[in-house]
Amino acid sequence: NLPKARPDLLTPGPAAYARGAEALAAGDLVSFPTETVYGLGGDAGNDKAVAAIFAAKGRPSFNPLIVHVLGEEQAESFAAFDDRARRLAELFWPGPLTLVLPRKPNAPLSLLVSAGLDTVAVRAPVHPVARALLQASGRPIAAPSANVSGHVSPTAPIHVAEEFPDGGGGRLKLILAGGKCPIGVESTVLDLTGEQPVLLRPGSVTREELEAVLGPVALAGADAGVKAPGMLSSHYAPNLPVRLDATSVGADEALLAFGPDQFTRGGHERLNLSPTGDLHEAAANLFAMLRALDKPCCKAIAVMPIPEQGLGVAINDRLRRAAAPR
Ligand code: TXA
Ligand code: MG
């Protein structure tokens, strides 16, 4: 007899989407796969649902959430699109690009979603399960990654179940078990509320791709904490310490390799993000492998260097936060 609070894992399909929509309408939470990571979703217009998201994650209330929509039309009801935003939505939606835009006055959205800011982050996911849930619910869905605040993000349904064994205080009713997330790192977050576009979080839509459309895109500077409070401190952190740019590995360490693994000794446990050095494969494996290596048998996780190009920028960003002082 399982404790009642444990969320149900459902195979995606019409019945599962109907139950998901019902749970969302009741102000409860539903976890669903996106192309990036699993989300912990609640009705973005319902204060109690949004508060339950913050509570389940232990997320500081000053760190705002991303609102998920089917597309620009649905987003226009609460976010102000300028020409730049329209062009990017046309080119990259549905897909892993989040736009931070001015919030429309009287937007039918919980104020908590924006954590008191006059802006809102919005994205249209491309994953068919996320889209089917959005369609069934007919509402914008607020969804951070479905992990306890500061933990490694979930890229498979089992990760979500492990993060919230009691259903996040009982409000997480079901997990749409849609397999592994194909991209594996969170969406690119771009701030378009100022004259100069600012990249708040690197993801699989790269700065180069954005600059080809917009011209120069600034990187979030040292004051980024004001704009995206989730971006500064330790984050994506396994229990074990993480050691970056390893050129050797100790006998009491776990090794997270990339490309040909030339270490002949050490590495009590070993996994390889991509033996052929493919950054897409590495991103898709990153969070699951960090979880798998995070065992008490080892003293630390040593990570081989990853090239700082393309998706490597997003991978290194997550790894640096995983290695940041706690
Ligand atoms: O790929 C993703 O984006 C996943 C899936 C579930 O869609 N979601 C996700 O959400 O990564 P979360 O909450 O873990 O990360 C949202 C990021 C945070 O860094 C937050 O600070 C930033 O977006 N953010 C949200 N609203 C913002 C706003 N109004 N202004 C600036 N940054 C914002
Ligand atoms: Mg997150």
XYZ file of N, CA and C and ligand atoms in Angstrom, residues 32-41 53 57 59 62-68 95-101 103 113-115 117-123 125 142-147 153-154 185-191 193 200-201 224-232 235-236 318, ligand 1:
240
model
N 5.214 17.273 -16.182
C 5.130 16.883 -17.593
C 6.489 17.058 -18.259
N 6.762 16.241 -19.287
C 8.034 16.379 -19.994
C 7.997 17.539 -20.968
N 9.119 18.216 -21.111
C 9.309 19.141 -22.224
C 10.554 18.661 -22.962
N 10.883 19.320 -24.059
C 12.092 18.935 -24.804
C 13.359 19.183 -23.992
N 13.264 20.029 -22.935
C 14.467 20.367 -22.154
C 14.575 19.522 -20.890
N 13.668 19.739 -19.947
C 13.625 18.984 -18.687
C 12.156 18.803 -18.305
N 11.875 18.010 -17.263
C 10.504 17.882 -16.769
C 10.115 19.142 -15.996
N 8.867 19.573 -16.191
C 8.351 20.730 -15.478
C 7.429 20.310 -14.346
N 7.308 21.210 -13.358
C 6.346 21.036 -12.261
C 5.281 22.107 -12.492
N 4.156 21.682 -13.093
C 3.207 22.656 -13.634
C 2.016 22.928 -12.743
N 3.624 25.451 -6.035
C 4.870 25.162 -6.759
C 6.069 25.633 -5.935
N 8.922 23.023 -4.156
C 10.341 23.088 -4.512
C 11.205 23.663 -3.403
N 11.404 26.791 -3.185
C 12.012 27.839 -4.019
C 11.797 29.190 -3.377
N 11.361 35.065 -4.357
C 11.831 36.142 -5.236
C 12.318 35.614 -6.580
N 12.277 34.299 -6.784
C 12.758 33.725 -8.050
C 11.568 33.374 -8.950
N 11.310 34.170 -9.999
C 10.084 34.006 -10.788
C 10.070 32.729 -11.646
N 8.859 32.380 -12.114
C 8.642 31.136 -12.870
C 8.423 31.424 -14.355
N 8.627 30.412 -15.176
C 8.338 30.505 -16.608
C 6.891 30.083 -16.848
N 6.172 30.870 -17.661
C 4.808 30.517 -18.046
C 4.852 29.837 -19.418
N 4.252 28.643 -19.497
C 4.245 27.860 -20.730
C 2.937 28.073 -21.481
N 9.680 25.811 -29.072
C 11.053 25.356 -28.876
C 11.650 25.909 -27.606
N 12.934 25.593 -27.367
C 13.553 25.858 -26.055
C 14.090 27.268 -25.879
N 13.265 28.274 -26.193
C 13.649 29.667 -25.980
C 12.608 30.340 -25.092
N 13.063 30.878 -23.958
C 12.190 31.625 -23.042
C 12.454 33.110 -23.213
N 11.381 33.887 -23.384
C 11.505 35.337 -23.528
C 11.006 36.016 -22.262
N 11.809 36.918 -21.710
C 11.352 37.751 -20.590
C 10.837 39.056 -21.187
N 9.539 39.307 -20.968
C 8.840 40.427 -21.605
C 8.112 41.241 -20.549
N 5.133 42.535 -18.500
C 3.842 41.965 -18.150
C 2.764 42.982 -18.464
N 3.827 34.490 -9.960
C 4.583 33.957 -11.095
C 5.775 34.842 -11.400
N 5.553 36.168 -11.344
C 6.598 37.132 -11.664
C 7.405 37.547 -10.448
N 7.112 36.976 -9.293
C 7.828 37.292 -8.063
C 7.889 38.798 -7.826
N 7.995 41.208 -9.959
C 8.557 42.023 -11.041
C 7.424 42.420 -11.995
N 7.693 43.460 -12.820
C 6.663 43.831 -13.804
C 6.950 43.175 -15.151
N 7.643 42.027 -15.093
C 7.991 41.271 -16.298
C 7.482 39.847 -16.144
N 7.470 39.111 -17.253
C 7.066 37.712 -17.188
C 7.894 36.911 -18.196
N 8.301 35.717 -17.783
C 9.050 34.820 -18.669
C 8.062 33.867 -19.318
N 8.174 33.704 -20.635
C 7.190 32.889 -21.347
C 7.889 32.027 -22.403
N 7.405 30.779 -22.521
C 7.929 29.956 -23.605
C 6.880 28.972 -24.090
N 6.685 25.313 -25.415
C 7.469 24.088 -25.587
C 7.040 23.341 -26.849
N 2.300 27.603 -15.434
C 3.561 28.002 -14.804
C 4.319 26.730 -14.444
N 5.589 26.659 -14.857
C 6.341 25.436 -14.563
C 7.836 25.678 -14.480
N 8.378 25.549 -13.277
C 9.832 25.473 -13.143
C 10.245 24.020 -13.375
N 11.543 23.781 -13.405
C 12.001 22.397 -13.483
C 11.493 21.643 -12.249
N 11.162 20.349 -12.447
C 10.505 19.572 -11.390
C 11.528 18.933 -10.446
N 12.293 19.819 -9.778
C 13.258 19.360 -8.781
C 13.170 20.274 -7.569
N 18.381 19.038 -12.175
C 17.104 19.045 -12.891
C 16.745 17.644 -13.388
N 15.437 17.344 -13.508
C 14.986 16.010 -13.912
C 14.832 15.883 -15.420
N 19.065 20.034 -21.247
C 19.366 21.225 -20.440
C 18.240 22.236 -20.655
N 18.032 23.094 -19.646
C 16.905 24.011 -19.664
C 16.993 25.001 -20.826
N 15.834 25.624 -21.097
C 15.730 26.562 -22.209
C 16.672 27.753 -22.045
N 17.033 28.337 -23.164
C 17.725 29.623 -23.204
C 16.768 30.689 -22.672
N 17.247 31.545 -21.747
C 16.394 32.635 -21.245
C 16.964 33.968 -21.735
N 16.140 34.705 -22.492
C 16.552 35.978 -23.076
C 15.667 37.096 -22.551
N 16.292 38.122 -21.986
C 15.561 39.276 -21.465
C 15.409 40.320 -22.560
N 13.324 43.048 -22.088
C 12.601 44.177 -21.481
C 13.367 45.488 -21.605
N 20.116 35.679 -20.173
C 20.123 35.401 -18.732
C 20.553 33.963 -18.440
N 20.269 33.047 -19.364
C 20.669 31.647 -19.149
C 20.950 31.015 -20.504
N 23.239 40.091 -12.495
C 22.176 39.250 -13.038
C 21.244 38.735 -11.953
N 21.764 38.667 -10.742
C 20.943 38.166 -9.650
C 19.656 38.955 -9.471
N 19.705 40.234 -9.825
C 18.506 41.057 -9.703
C 17.472 40.614 -10.732
N 17.931 40.326 -11.936
C 17.038 39.956 -13.030
C 16.628 38.491 -12.946
N 17.539 37.617 -12.677
C 17.239 36.181 -12.625
C 17.897 35.586 -11.389
N 17.221 35.750 -10.249
C 17.848 35.379 -8.982
C 18.284 33.913 -8.944
N 17.657 33.085 -9.774
C 18.023 31.671 -9.761
C 19.374 31.413 -10.380
N 19.952 32.438 -10.996
C 21.122 32.181 -11.824
C 22.451 32.295 -11.092
N 22.442 32.793 -9.867
C 23.740 33.117 -9.291
C 24.374 32.021 -8.448
N 23.632 25.653 -7.725
C 22.413 25.206 -8.390
C 22.757 23.912 -9.100
N 21.755 23.140 -9.495
C 22.021 21.900 -10.241
C 22.998 21.008 -9.477
N 25.875 24.918 -16.481
C 25.250 24.074 -15.447
C 26.319 23.420 -14.574
O 13.576 24.526 -20.012
C 13.007 25.187 -19.139
O 12.977 26.425 -19.179
C 12.311 24.448 -17.994
C 11.099 23.699 -18.576
C 10.268 23.046 -17.509
O 10.359 24.563 -19.369
N 11.935 25.348 -16.947
C 12.848 25.933 -16.136
O 12.306 26.728 -15.136
O 14.042 25.769 -16.257
P 13.143 27.248 -13.881
O 12.152 27.877 -12.989
O 13.929 26.126 -13.306
O 14.059 28.372 -14.459
C 13.489 29.618 -14.843
C 14.564 30.665 -14.997
C 15.118 31.070 -13.655
O 16.507 31.285 -13.776
C 14.388 32.382 -13.367
O 15.117 33.225 -12.507
C 14.231 32.947 -14.772
O 13.993 31.826 -15.590
N 13.071 33.851 -14.844
C 11.763 33.526 -14.752
N 10.978 34.632 -14.804
C 11.802 35.680 -14.959
C 11.608 37.089 -15.077
N 10.395 37.643 -15.040
N 12.695 37.861 -15.199
C 13.928 37.300 -15.233
N 14.183 35.983 -15.126
C 13.142 35.179 -14.991
